[in-house]
């Protein structure tokens, strides 16, 4: 079995990130680098994390005109990331440009193309925030609409909340990979995550990858925490 755990390196400095990555690498399948760490440590952090032997998920959620997103994706591919995120509300043309850039740049540099993941509706949004920006106020329907648009654009994966997995699996082609944050084992606080599933429940629902932050990095022994989670999945 491929290890589906993606440990989020949600720490503010390179030093903390590398310490955590070295400790946890044998127990996880990949590390997620988000905008905080990337902005603080710079692009070199990707290679350093990669050197621990793990795959890197670069979560910068690109959203811009198609040409700019294509160039940002190309730069990320050259950093040798295995997954990256874009906002699906950037539209069909932007998503197509991102996927095409990932494929072409990977081909030119002799690498496998990374998985370009579409982010649909942020889990911090509800019907009020969607209304505010003039979108379909039903969150579930907006998620489905954006997910189908992502598939139409050729994306091969999406980020979704654990409670969206079952509905999305009904309408999406089987090959689409679903990456799910909002995972809690029950042993730690839910923190600001309102809709959570356990790692086992999320995998049973149809998740392909689990993004896990605080249950690992805030644990007194992060390696042991990751190993315990992995054990529940085997
Ligand atoms: O600490 P926790 O397990 O809640 O961290 C979840 C990670 O997934 C964080 O890096 C967070 O930014 C990210 N994320 C999320 N919800 C989304 C998208 C990303 O929690 N909808």
Coordinates of N, CA and C and ligand atoms in Angstrom, one line a residue:
X1 N 0.8 -1.2 0.0 CA 0.0 0.0 0.0 C 0.9 1.3 0.0
X2 N 0.5 2.2 -0.9 CA 1.2 3.5 -0.8 C 0.8 4.3 0.4
X3 N 1.7 4.9 1.1 CA 1.4 5.7 2.3 C 0.6 7.0 1.9
X4 N -0.7 7.1 2.3 CA -1.5 8.2 1.8 C -1.4 9.5 2.7
X5 N -0.5 9.4 3.8 CA -0.4 10.6 4.7 C 0.5 11.7 4.1
X6 N -0.1 12.9 4.0 CA 0.7 14.1 3.7 C 0.8 14.9 4.9
X7 N 1.9 15.0 5.5 CA 2.1 15.8 6.7 C 2.3 17.3 6.3
X8 N 1.4 18.2 6.9 CA 1.5 19.6 6.6 C 2.7 20.2 7.4
X9 N 3.6 20.8 6.7 CA 4.7 21.5 7.4 C 4.3 22.9 7.7
X10 N 3.3 23.1 8.6 CA 2.7 24.4 8.9 C 3.5 25.0 10.0
X11 N 4.8 25.3 9.8 CA 5.7 25.9 10.8 C 6.3 27.1 10.1
X12 N 6.7 28.1 11.0 CA 7.2 29.3 10.4 C 8.6 29.4 9.9
X13 N 9.5 28.5 10.2 CA 10.9 28.6 9.8 C 11.4 27.3 9.2
X14 N 12.4 27.5 8.3 CA 13.1 26.4 7.7 C 13.6 25.4 8.7
X15 N 14.2 25.9 9.7 CA 14.8 25.1 10.7 C 13.8 24.1 11.3
X16 N 12.6 24.7 11.7 CA 11.6 23.9 12.3 C 11.0 22.9 11.3
X17 N 10.9 23.3 10.0 CA 10.4 22.5 9.0 C 11.3 21.3 8.7
X18 N 12.6 21.5 8.6 CA 13.5 20.4 8.3 C 13.6 19.5 9.5
X19 N 13.6 20.0 10.7 CA 13.6 19.1 11.9 C 12.4 18.2 11.9
X20 N 11.3 18.7 11.7 CA 10.0 18.0 11.6 C 10.1 17.0 10.5
X21 N 10.5 17.4 9.3 CA 10.5 16.5 8.1 C 11.5 15.4 8.3
X22 N 12.6 15.6 8.9 CA 13.6 14.5 9.1 C 13.0 13.5 10.1
X23 N 12.4 14.0 11.1 CA 11.8 13.1 12.1 C 10.7 12.3 11.6
X24 N 9.8 12.9 10.8 CA 8.6 12.2 10.4 C 8.7 11.5 9.0
X25 N 9.7 11.8 8.2 CA 9.7 11.3 6.8 C 9.5 9.8 6.7
X26 N 10.0 8.9 7.5 CA 9.8 7.5 7.3 C 8.4 7.0 7.5
X27 N 7.6 7.9 8.2 CA 6.2 7.5 8.5 C 5.1 8.1 7.6
X28 N 5.5 8.9 6.6 CA 4.5 9.6 5.8 C 4.9 9.4 4.3
X29 N 3.9 9.7 3.5 CA 4.1 9.6 2.0 C 4.5 10.9 1.4
X30 N 4.3 12.0 2.0 CA 4.6 13.3 1.4 C 4.5 14.4 2.4
X31 N 5.1 15.6 2.1 CA 5.0 16.8 3.0 C 4.3 17.9 2.2
X32 N 3.5 18.6 2.9 CA 2.9 19.8 2.3 C 3.6 21.1 2.7
X33 N 4.0 21.9 1.7 CA 4.6 23.2 2.0 C 3.6 24.2 1.6
X34 N 3.1 25.0 2.5 CA 2.1 26.0 2.2 C 2.8 27.4 2.1
X35 N 1.9 28.4 2.0 CA 2.4 29.8 1.7 C 3.2 30.4 2.8
X36 N 2.9 30.0 4.1 CA 3.7 30.6 5.2 C 5.2 30.2 5.1
X37 N 5.4 28.8 5.0 CA 6.7 28.3 5.0 C 7.5 28.7 3.7
X38 N 6.8 28.7 2.6 CA 7.4 29.0 1.3 C 7.8 30.5 1.3
X39 N 7.0 31.4 1.9 CA 7.3 32.8 1.9 C 8.4 33.1 2.8
X40 N 8.5 32.3 3.9 CA 9.5 32.5 4.9 C 10.9 31.9 4.5
X41 N 10.8 30.8 3.9 CA 12.1 30.0 3.7 C 12.6 30.1 2.2
X42 N 11.7 30.5 1.3 CA 12.0 30.5 -0.1 C 12.0 29.2 -0.8
X43 N 12.1 29.2 -2.2 CA 12.0 28.0 -3.0 C 12.9 26.9 -2.6
X44 N 14.1 27.2 -2.0 CA 15.1 26.2 -1.7 C 14.5 25.1 -0.7
X45 N 13.5 25.6 0.1 CA 12.9 24.7 1.1 C 12.4 23.4 0.4
X46 N 11.9 23.5 -0.9 CA 11.3 22.4 -1.6 C 12.4 21.3 -1.7
X47 N 13.6 21.7 -2.2 CA 14.6 20.7 -2.4 C 15.1 20.1 -1.1
X48 N 15.2 20.9 -0.1 CA 15.7 20.4 1.2 C 14.7 19.4 1.8
X49 N 13.4 19.7 1.7 CA 12.4 18.7 2.2 C 12.4 17.5 1.3
X50 N 12.6 17.7 0.0 CA 12.7 16.5 -0.9 C 13.8 15.6 -0.6
X51 N 14.9 16.2 -0.1 CA 16.1 15.5 0.3 C 15.9 14.5 1.4
X52 N 14.8 14.7 2.2 CA 14.5 13.7 3.2 C 13.9 12.4 2.7
X53 N 13.7 12.4 1.3 CA 13.2 11.2 0.7 C 11.7 11.2 0.4
X54 N 11.1 12.3 0.8 CA 9.6 12.3 0.7 C 9.2 13.2 -0.5
X55 N 8.0 12.9 -1.0 CA 7.4 13.7 -2.1 C 7.0 15.1 -1.5
X56 N 6.9 16.1 -2.4 CA 6.5 17.4 -1.9 C 5.2 17.9 -2.6
X57 N 4.3 18.4 -1.8 CA 3.0 18.9 -2.2 C 3.1 20.4 -2.0
X58 N 3.2 21.2 -3.1 CA 3.4 22.7 -2.9 C 2.0 23.3 -3.0
X59 N 1.5 23.8 -1.8 CA 0.1 24.3 -1.7 C 0.1 25.8 -1.7
X60 N 0.3 26.4 -2.9 CA 0.3 27.8 -3.0 C -1.0 28.4 -3.7
X61 N -1.9 27.5 -4.0 CA -3.2 27.8 -4.6 C -3.1 29.0 -5.6
X62 N -2.5 28.7 -6.7 CA -2.4 29.7 -7.8 C -3.8 30.1 -8.3
X63 N -3.9 31.4 -8.5 CA -5.2 31.9 -9.1 C -4.8 33.3 -9.8
X64 N -4.7 33.3 -11.1 CA -4.3 34.5 -11.8 C -4.7 34.3 -13.3
X65 N -4.3 35.2 -14.2 CA -4.6 35.0 -15.6 C -3.9 33.7 -16.1
X66 N -4.4 33.0 -17.1 CA -3.9 31.7 -17.5 C -2.4 31.8 -17.8
X67 N -1.9 32.8 -18.4 CA -0.4 32.9 -18.8 C 0.4 32.9 -17.5
X68 N 0.0 33.7 -16.5 CA 0.8 33.8 -15.3 C 0.7 32.5 -14.5
X69 N -0.4 31.9 -14.4 CA -0.5 30.6 -13.7 C 0.3 29.5 -14.4
X70 N 0.3 29.5 -15.7 CA 1.1 28.5 -16.5 C 2.5 28.7 -16.1
X71 N 3.0 29.9 -16.0 CA 4.4 30.1 -15.7 C 4.8 29.8 -14.3
X72 N 3.8 30.1 -13.4 CA 4.1 29.7 -12.0 C 4.1 28.2 -11.8
X73 N 3.2 27.5 -12.6 CA 3.2 26.0 -12.5 C 4.5 25.5 -13.1
X74 N 5.0 26.1 -14.2 CA 6.3 25.6 -14.8 C 7.4 25.8 -13.8
X75 N 7.4 26.9 -13.0 CA 8.5 27.1 -12.0 C 8.4 26.1 -10.9
X76 N 7.1 25.7 -10.5 CA 7.0 24.7 -9.5 C 7.4 23.3 -10.0
X77 N 7.1 23.0 -11.3 CA 7.6 21.7 -11.8 C 9.1 21.7 -11.8
X78 N 9.7 22.8 -12.1 CA 11.2 22.8 -12.1 C 11.8 22.6 -10.7
X79 N 11.0 22.9 -9.7 CA 11.4 22.6 -8.3 C 11.2 21.2 -7.9
X80 N 10.6 20.4 -8.9 CA 10.4 19.0 -8.7 C 9.4 18.7 -7.6
X81 N 8.2 19.3 -7.6 CA 7.2 19.0 -6.7 C 6.3 17.9 -7.3
X82 N 5.7 17.1 -6.4 CA 4.9 16.0 -6.9 C 3.4 16.4 -7.0
X83 N 3.0 17.4 -6.3 CA 1.6 17.9 -6.3 C 1.6 19.4 -6.1
X84 N 0.7 20.1 -6.7 CA 0.5 21.5 -6.4 C -0.9 21.9 -6.6
X85 N -1.3 23.1 -6.1 CA -2.7 23.5 -6.1 C -3.0 24.7 -6.9
X86 N -4.2 24.7 -7.5 CA -4.7 26.0 -8.2 C -6.1 26.1 -7.8
X87 N -6.6 27.4 -7.9 CA -8.1 27.6 -7.6 C -8.9 27.3 -8.8
X88 N -9.9 26.4 -8.6 CA -10.8 26.1 -9.8 C -11.6 27.3 -10.2
X89 N -11.8 28.3 -9.3 CA -12.6 29.4 -9.7 C -11.9 30.4 -10.6
X90 N -10.6 30.0 -10.9 CA -9.9 30.7 -12.0 C -10.4 30.4 -13.3
X91 N -11.3 29.4 -13.4 CA -11.9 29.1 -14.7 C -11.3 28.0 -15.6
X92 N -12.0 27.6 -16.6 CA -11.6 26.5 -17.5 C -10.3 26.8 -18.2
X93 N -10.1 28.0 -18.7 CA -8.9 28.3 -19.5 C -7.7 28.3 -18.6
X94 N -7.9 28.9 -17.4 CA -6.7 28.9 -16.5 C -6.3 27.5 -16.0
X95 N -7.3 26.7 -15.7 CA -7.0 25.3 -15.3 C -6.3 24.5 -16.5
X96 N -6.9 24.7 -17.7 CA -6.2 24.0 -18.8 C -4.8 24.4 -19.0
X97 N -4.5 25.8 -18.9 CA -3.2 26.3 -19.0 C -2.3 25.7 -17.9
X98 N -2.8 25.5 -16.7 CA -2.0 25.0 -15.6 C -1.6 23.5 -15.9
X99 N -2.6 22.7 -16.3 CA -2.4 21.3 -16.6 C -1.4 21.1 -17.8
X100 N -1.6 21.9 -18.8 CA -0.8 21.8 -20.0 C 0.7 22.2 -19.6
X101 N 0.8 23.2 -18.9 CA 2.1 23.7 -18.5 C 2.8 22.6 -17.6
X102 N 2.1 22.0 -16.7 CA 2.7 20.9 -15.9 C 3.2 19.8 -16.8
X103 N 2.3 19.4 -17.8 CA 2.7 18.2 -18.6 C 3.9 18.6 -19.5
X104 N 3.8 19.8 -20.1 CA 4.9 20.2 -21.1 C 6.2 20.4 -20.3
X105 N 6.2 21.1 -19.2 CA 7.5 21.4 -18.5 C 8.1 20.1 -18.0
X106 N 7.2 19.2 -17.5 CA 7.7 17.9 -17.0 C 8.4 17.1 -18.1
X107 N 7.7 17.1 -19.3 CA 8.3 16.4 -20.4 C 9.6 16.9 -20.8
X108 N 9.7 18.3 -20.9 CA 11.0 18.9 -21.3 C 12.1 18.6 -20.3
X109 N 11.7 18.5 -19.0 CA 12.8 18.3 -18.0 C 12.9 16.8 -17.6
X110 N 12.3 15.9 -18.3 CA 12.5 14.5 -18.0 C 11.9 14.0 -16.7
X111 N 10.8 14.7 -16.2 CA 10.2 14.3 -15.0 C 8.8 13.8 -15.2
X112 N 8.2 13.2 -14.2 CA 6.8 12.9 -14.3 C 6.0 14.2 -14.0
X113 N 4.9 14.4 -14.7 CA 4.1 15.6 -14.4 C 3.6 15.6 -13.0
X114 N 3.6 16.7 -12.2 CA 3.0 16.6 -10.9 C 1.5 16.6 -11.0
X115 N 0.8 16.2 -10.0 CA -0.6 16.2 -9.9 C -1.1 17.6 -9.6
X116 N -1.8 18.2 -10.6 CA -2.3 19.6 -10.4 C -3.7 19.4 -9.7
X117 N -3.8 19.9 -8.5 CA -5.0 19.7 -7.7 C -5.8 21.0 -7.8
X118 N -7.1 20.8 -8.0 CA -8.0 22.0 -8.0 C -8.6 22.2 -6.6
X119 N -8.6 23.4 -6.1 CA -9.3 23.7 -4.9 C -10.6 24.3 -5.3
X120 N -11.7 23.7 -4.7 CA -13.0 24.2 -5.1 C -13.5 25.4 -4.1
X121 N -14.4 25.1 -3.2 CA -14.8 26.1 -2.3 C -14.0 26.0 -1.0
X122 N -13.3 27.0 -0.5 CA -12.5 26.9 0.7 C -13.4 26.5 1.8
X123 N -12.9 25.7 2.8 CA -13.8 25.2 3.9 C -14.1 26.4 4.8
X124 N -13.4 27.5 4.7 CA -13.7 28.6 5.5 C -14.9 29.4 5.0
X125 N -15.4 29.0 3.8 CA -16.5 29.7 3.2 C -17.8 29.0 3.5
X126 N -18.9 29.8 3.7 CA -20.2 29.2 3.8 C -21.2 29.9 2.8
X127 N -22.5 29.6 2.9 CA -23.4 30.2 2.0 C -23.3 31.8 2.0
X128 N -23.1 32.3 3.2 CA -23.0 33.8 3.3 C -21.8 34.4 2.5
X129 N -20.6 33.7 2.7 CA -19.5 34.3 2.0 C -19.6 34.1 0.5
X130 N -20.2 33.0 0.1 CA -20.4 32.7 -1.4 C -21.4 33.8 -1.9
X131 N -22.4 34.1 -1.2 CA -23.4 35.1 -1.6 C -22.7 36.5 -1.7
X132 N -21.9 36.8 -0.7 CA -21.1 38.0 -0.7 C -20.4 38.3 -2.0
X133 N -19.8 37.2 -2.6 CA -19.0 37.4 -3.8 C -19.8 37.0 -5.1
X134 N -21.1 36.9 -4.9 CA -22.0 36.7 -6.1 C -22.0 35.3 -6.7
X135 N -21.7 34.3 -5.8 CA -21.7 32.9 -6.3 C -23.0 32.1 -5.9
X136 N -23.2 31.0 -6.5 CA -24.3 30.1 -6.1 C -24.1 29.9 -4.5
X137 N -25.2 30.2 -3.8 CA -25.1 30.2 -2.3 C -25.0 28.8 -1.7
X138 N -25.4 27.8 -2.5 CA -25.4 26.4 -2.0 C -24.0 25.8 -2.1
X139 N -23.3 25.7 -1.0 CA -21.9 25.3 -1.0 C -21.7 24.0 -1.8
X140 N -22.5 23.0 -1.5 CA -22.4 21.6 -2.1 C -22.5 21.7 -3.6
X141 N -23.5 22.5 -4.1 CA -23.7 22.6 -5.5 C -22.5 23.3 -6.2
X142 N -22.0 24.4 -5.5 CA -20.9 25.1 -6.0 C -19.6 24.2 -6.1
X143 N -19.4 23.4 -5.1 CA -18.3 22.4 -5.0 C -18.4 21.5 -6.2
X144 N -19.6 20.9 -6.5 CA -19.8 20.0 -7.6 C -19.6 20.7 -8.9
X145 N -20.1 21.9 -9.0 CA -19.9 22.6 -10.3 C -18.5 22.8 -10.6
X146 N -17.7 23.3 -9.6 CA -16.3 23.6 -9.8 C -15.5 22.3 -10.0
X147 N -15.9 21.2 -9.3 CA -15.2 19.9 -9.5 C -15.4 19.4 -10.9
X148 N -16.6 19.5 -11.5 CA -16.8 19.1 -12.8 C -16.1 19.9 -13.9
X149 N -16.0 21.2 -13.6 CA -15.2 22.1 -14.4 C -13.8 21.7 -14.4
X150 N -13.3 21.3 -13.3 CA -11.8 20.9 -13.2 C -11.6 19.7 -14.0
X151 N -12.5 18.7 -14.0 CA -12.4 17.5 -14.7 C -12.4 17.8 -16.2
X152 N -13.3 18.7 -16.6 CA -13.4 19.1 -18.0 C -12.1 19.8 -18.5
X153 N -11.4 20.5 -17.6 CA -10.2 21.1 -17.9 C -9.0 20.2 -18.0
X154 N -9.2 18.9 -17.5 CA -8.2 17.9 -17.6 C -7.4 17.7 -16.3
X155 N -7.9 18.3 -15.2 CA -7.2 18.1 -14.0 C -7.4 16.7 -13.5
X156 N -6.4 16.1 -12.8 CA -6.5 14.7 -12.4 C -6.7 14.6 -10.9
X157 N -6.9 15.7 -10.2 CA -7.1 15.7 -8.7 C -7.7 16.9 -8.2
X158 N -8.3 16.8 -7.0 CA -9.0 17.9 -6.3 C -8.7 17.8 -4.8
X159 N -8.7 19.0 -4.2 CA -8.7 19.1 -2.7 C -10.1 19.2 -2.3
X160 N -10.6 18.4 -1.3 CA -12.0 18.6 -0.9 C -12.1 18.3 0.6
X161 N -13.1 18.8 1.2 CA -13.4 18.5 2.6 C -13.8 17.1 2.8
X162 N -13.5 16.5 4.0 CA -13.8 15.0 4.1 C -15.3 14.7 3.9
X163 N -16.2 15.7 4.2 CA -17.6 15.4 4.1 C -18.1 15.6 2.6
X164 N -17.2 16.0 1.7 CA -17.6 16.1 0.3 C -17.2 14.9 -0.5
X165 N -16.4 14.0 0.1 CA -15.8 12.9 -0.6 C -16.8 12.0 -1.3
X166 N -17.8 11.6 -0.4 CA -18.8 10.6 -0.9 C -19.6 11.2 -2.1
X167 N -20.1 12.4 -2.0 CA -20.8 13.0 -3.1 C -20.0 13.2 -4.3
X168 N -18.7 13.7 -4.1 CA -17.9 13.9 -5.3 C -17.6 12.5 -6.0
X169 N -17.4 11.5 -5.2 CA -17.1 10.2 -5.8 C -18.2 9.7 -6.7
X170 N -19.5 10.1 -6.4 CA -20.6 9.8 -7.2 C -20.6 10.4 -8.6
X171 N -20.0 11.6 -8.7 CA -20.1 12.3 -10.0 C -18.8 12.4 -10.7
X172 N -17.7 12.0 -10.1 CA -16.4 12.2 -10.8 C -15.8 10.9 -11.3
X173 N -15.1 10.9 -12.4 CA -14.4 9.7 -12.9 C -13.6 9.1 -11.8
X174 N -13.5 7.8 -11.8 CA -12.8 7.1 -10.7 C -11.3 7.4 -10.6
X175 N -10.7 7.8 -11.7 CA -9.2 8.1 -11.7 C -8.9 9.4 -11.0
X176 N -9.9 10.3 -10.7 CA -9.6 11.5 -10.0 C -9.2 11.3 -8.6
X177 N -8.0 11.9 -8.3 CA -7.5 11.7 -6.9 C -8.1 12.8 -6.0
X178 N -8.5 12.4 -4.8 CA -9.1 13.4 -3.9 C -8.2 13.5 -2.7
X179 N -7.8 14.7 -2.4 CA -6.8 15.0 -1.3 C -7.6 15.7 -0.2
X180 N -7.6 15.2 1.0 CA -8.5 15.7 2.0 C -7.9 16.2 3.3
X181 N -8.0 17.5 3.6 CA -7.6 17.9 5.0 C -8.8 17.7 5.9
X182 N -8.7 18.3 7.1 CA -9.8 18.2 8.1 C -9.8 16.8 8.7
X183 N -8.7 16.2 8.9 CA -8.6 14.9 9.5 C -8.2 14.9 11.0
X184 N -9.0 14.2 11.8 CA -8.7 14.2 13.2 C -8.9 12.7 13.7
X185 N -8.0 12.3 14.6 CA -8.1 10.9 15.0 C -9.1 10.7 16.2
X186 N -9.5 11.8 16.8 CA -10.3 11.7 18.0 C -9.5 11.9 19.2
X187 N -8.2 11.7 19.2 CA -7.4 11.8 20.3 C -6.9 13.3 20.6
X188 N -7.1 14.2 19.6 CA -6.6 15.5 19.8 C -7.8 16.5 19.5
X189 N -7.6 17.8 19.8 CA -8.7 18.7 19.6 C -9.0 19.0 18.1
X190 N -10.2 19.3 17.8 CA -10.6 19.6 16.4 C -10.0 20.9 15.9
X191 N -9.5 21.7 16.9 CA -9.0 23.1 16.6 C -10.1 23.9 15.8
X192 N -9.7 24.5 14.7 CA -10.6 25.3 13.9 C -11.3 24.5 12.8
X193 N -11.0 23.2 12.8 CA -11.7 22.3 11.8 C -13.1 22.0 12.3
X194 N -14.1 22.3 11.5 CA -15.5 22.1 12.0 C -16.0 20.7 11.5
X195 N -15.6 20.3 10.3 CA -16.2 19.1 9.8 C -15.0 18.1 9.5
X196 N -14.8 17.2 10.4 CA -13.7 16.3 10.4 C -14.1 14.8 10.2
X197 N -13.2 14.0 9.7 CA -13.3 12.5 9.7 C -12.0 12.0 10.3
X198 N -12.1 10.7 10.7 CA -10.8 10.0 11.1 C -10.1 9.6 9.8
X199 N -8.8 9.3 9.9 CA -8.1 8.9 8.7 C -8.8 7.7 8.0
X200 N -9.2 6.7 8.8 CA -9.8 5.5 8.3 C -11.1 5.8 7.6
X201 N -12.0 6.6 8.3 CA -13.2 7.0 7.7 C -13.0 7.7 6.3
X202 N -12.1 8.6 6.3 CA -11.8 9.4 5.0 C -11.4 8.5 3.9
X203 N -10.5 7.5 4.2 CA -10.1 6.6 3.2 C -11.2 5.7 2.8
X204 N -12.0 5.2 3.7 CA -13.2 4.4 3.4 C -14.2 5.2 2.5
X205 N -14.3 6.5 2.7 CA -15.2 7.3 1.9 C -14.7 7.5 0.5
X206 N -13.4 7.3 0.3 CA -12.9 7.4 -1.1 C -11.8 8.4 -1.2
X207 N -11.1 8.8 -0.1 CA -10.0 9.8 -0.2 C -8.8 9.0 -0.8
X208 N -8.0 9.8 -1.6 CA -6.7 9.2 -2.1 C -5.5 9.5 -1.2
X209 N -5.6 10.8 -0.6 CA -4.5 11.3 0.2 C -5.1 12.0 1.4
X210 N -4.5 12.0 2.5 CA -4.9 12.7 3.7 C -3.9 13.8 4.1
X211 N -4.4 15.1 4.2 CA -3.5 16.1 4.6 C -3.6 16.3 6.1
X212 N -2.6 16.0 6.9 CA -2.7 16.0 8.3 C -1.6 17.0 8.9
X213 N -2.1 18.0 9.6 CA -1.3 19.0 10.2 C -1.1 18.8 11.7
X214 N -1.9 19.5 12.4 CA -1.7 19.5 13.9 C -1.6 18.2 14.6
X215 N -2.5 17.2 14.1 CA -2.4 15.9 14.8 C -1.0 15.3 14.7
X216 N -0.2 15.7 13.7 CA 1.2 15.2 13.7 C 2.2 16.3 14.3
X217 N 2.2 17.5 13.7 CA 3.3 18.4 14.1 C 3.1 19.0 15.5
X218 N 1.8 19.0 16.0 CA 1.6 19.5 17.4 C 1.7 18.4 18.4
X219 N 1.9 17.1 18.0 CA 1.9 16.0 19.0 C 3.2 16.0 19.7
X220 N 3.2 15.5 20.9 CA 4.5 15.5 21.7 C 5.6 14.7 21.0
X221 N 5.1 13.6 20.3 CA 6.1 12.8 19.5 C 5.5 12.7 18.1
X222 N 5.9 13.6 17.2 CA 5.3 13.6 15.8 C 5.5 12.3 15.1
X223 N 6.7 11.7 15.2 CA 6.9 10.4 14.5 C 5.9 9.3 14.9
X224 N 5.8 9.3 16.3 CA 4.9 8.2 16.8 C 3.5 8.5 16.4
X225 N 3.1 9.8 16.4 CA 1.7 10.2 16.0 C 1.5 9.7 14.6
X226 N 2.4 10.0 13.7 CA 2.2 9.6 12.3 C 2.2 8.1 12.1
X227 N 3.0 7.4 12.9 CA 3.0 5.9 12.8 C 1.7 5.3 13.3
X228 N 1.2 5.9 14.4 CA -0.1 5.4 14.9 C -1.2 5.6 13.9
X229 N -1.2 6.8 13.2 CA -2.2 7.0 12.2 C -2.1 6.0 11.0
X230 N -0.8 5.8 10.6 CA -0.6 4.8 9.5 C -1.1 3.4 9.9
X231 N -0.9 3.1 11.2 CA -1.3 1.7 11.6 C -2.8 1.6 11.5
X232 N -3.6 2.7 11.7 CA -5.1 2.6 11.6 C -5.5 2.4 10.1
X233 N -4.5 2.6 9.2 CA -4.9 2.5 7.8 C -4.5 1.1 7.1
X234 N -3.7 0.3 7.9 CA -3.2 -0.9 7.2 C -4.0 -2.1 7.7
Ligands
LIG1 O1 -3.7 21.2 11.3 P1 -4.7 20.6 10.3 O2 -4.7 19.1 10.2 O3 -6.1 21.2 10.5 O4 -4.1 21.2 9.0 C1 -4.8 21.0 7.8 C2 -3.9 21.6 6.6 O5 -4.7 21.5 5.4 C3 -3.5 23.0 6.8 O6 -2.3 23.2 6.1 C4 -4.6 23.8 6.1 O7 -4.1 25.0 5.6 C5 -4.9 22.8 4.9 N1 -6.3 23.0 4.4 C6 -7.4 22.9 5.2 N2 -8.7 23.0 4.6 C7 -8.8 23.3 3.3 C8 -7.6 23.4 2.5 C9 -6.4 23.2 3.1 O8 -7.4 22.6 6.4 N3 -9.9 23.4 2.7

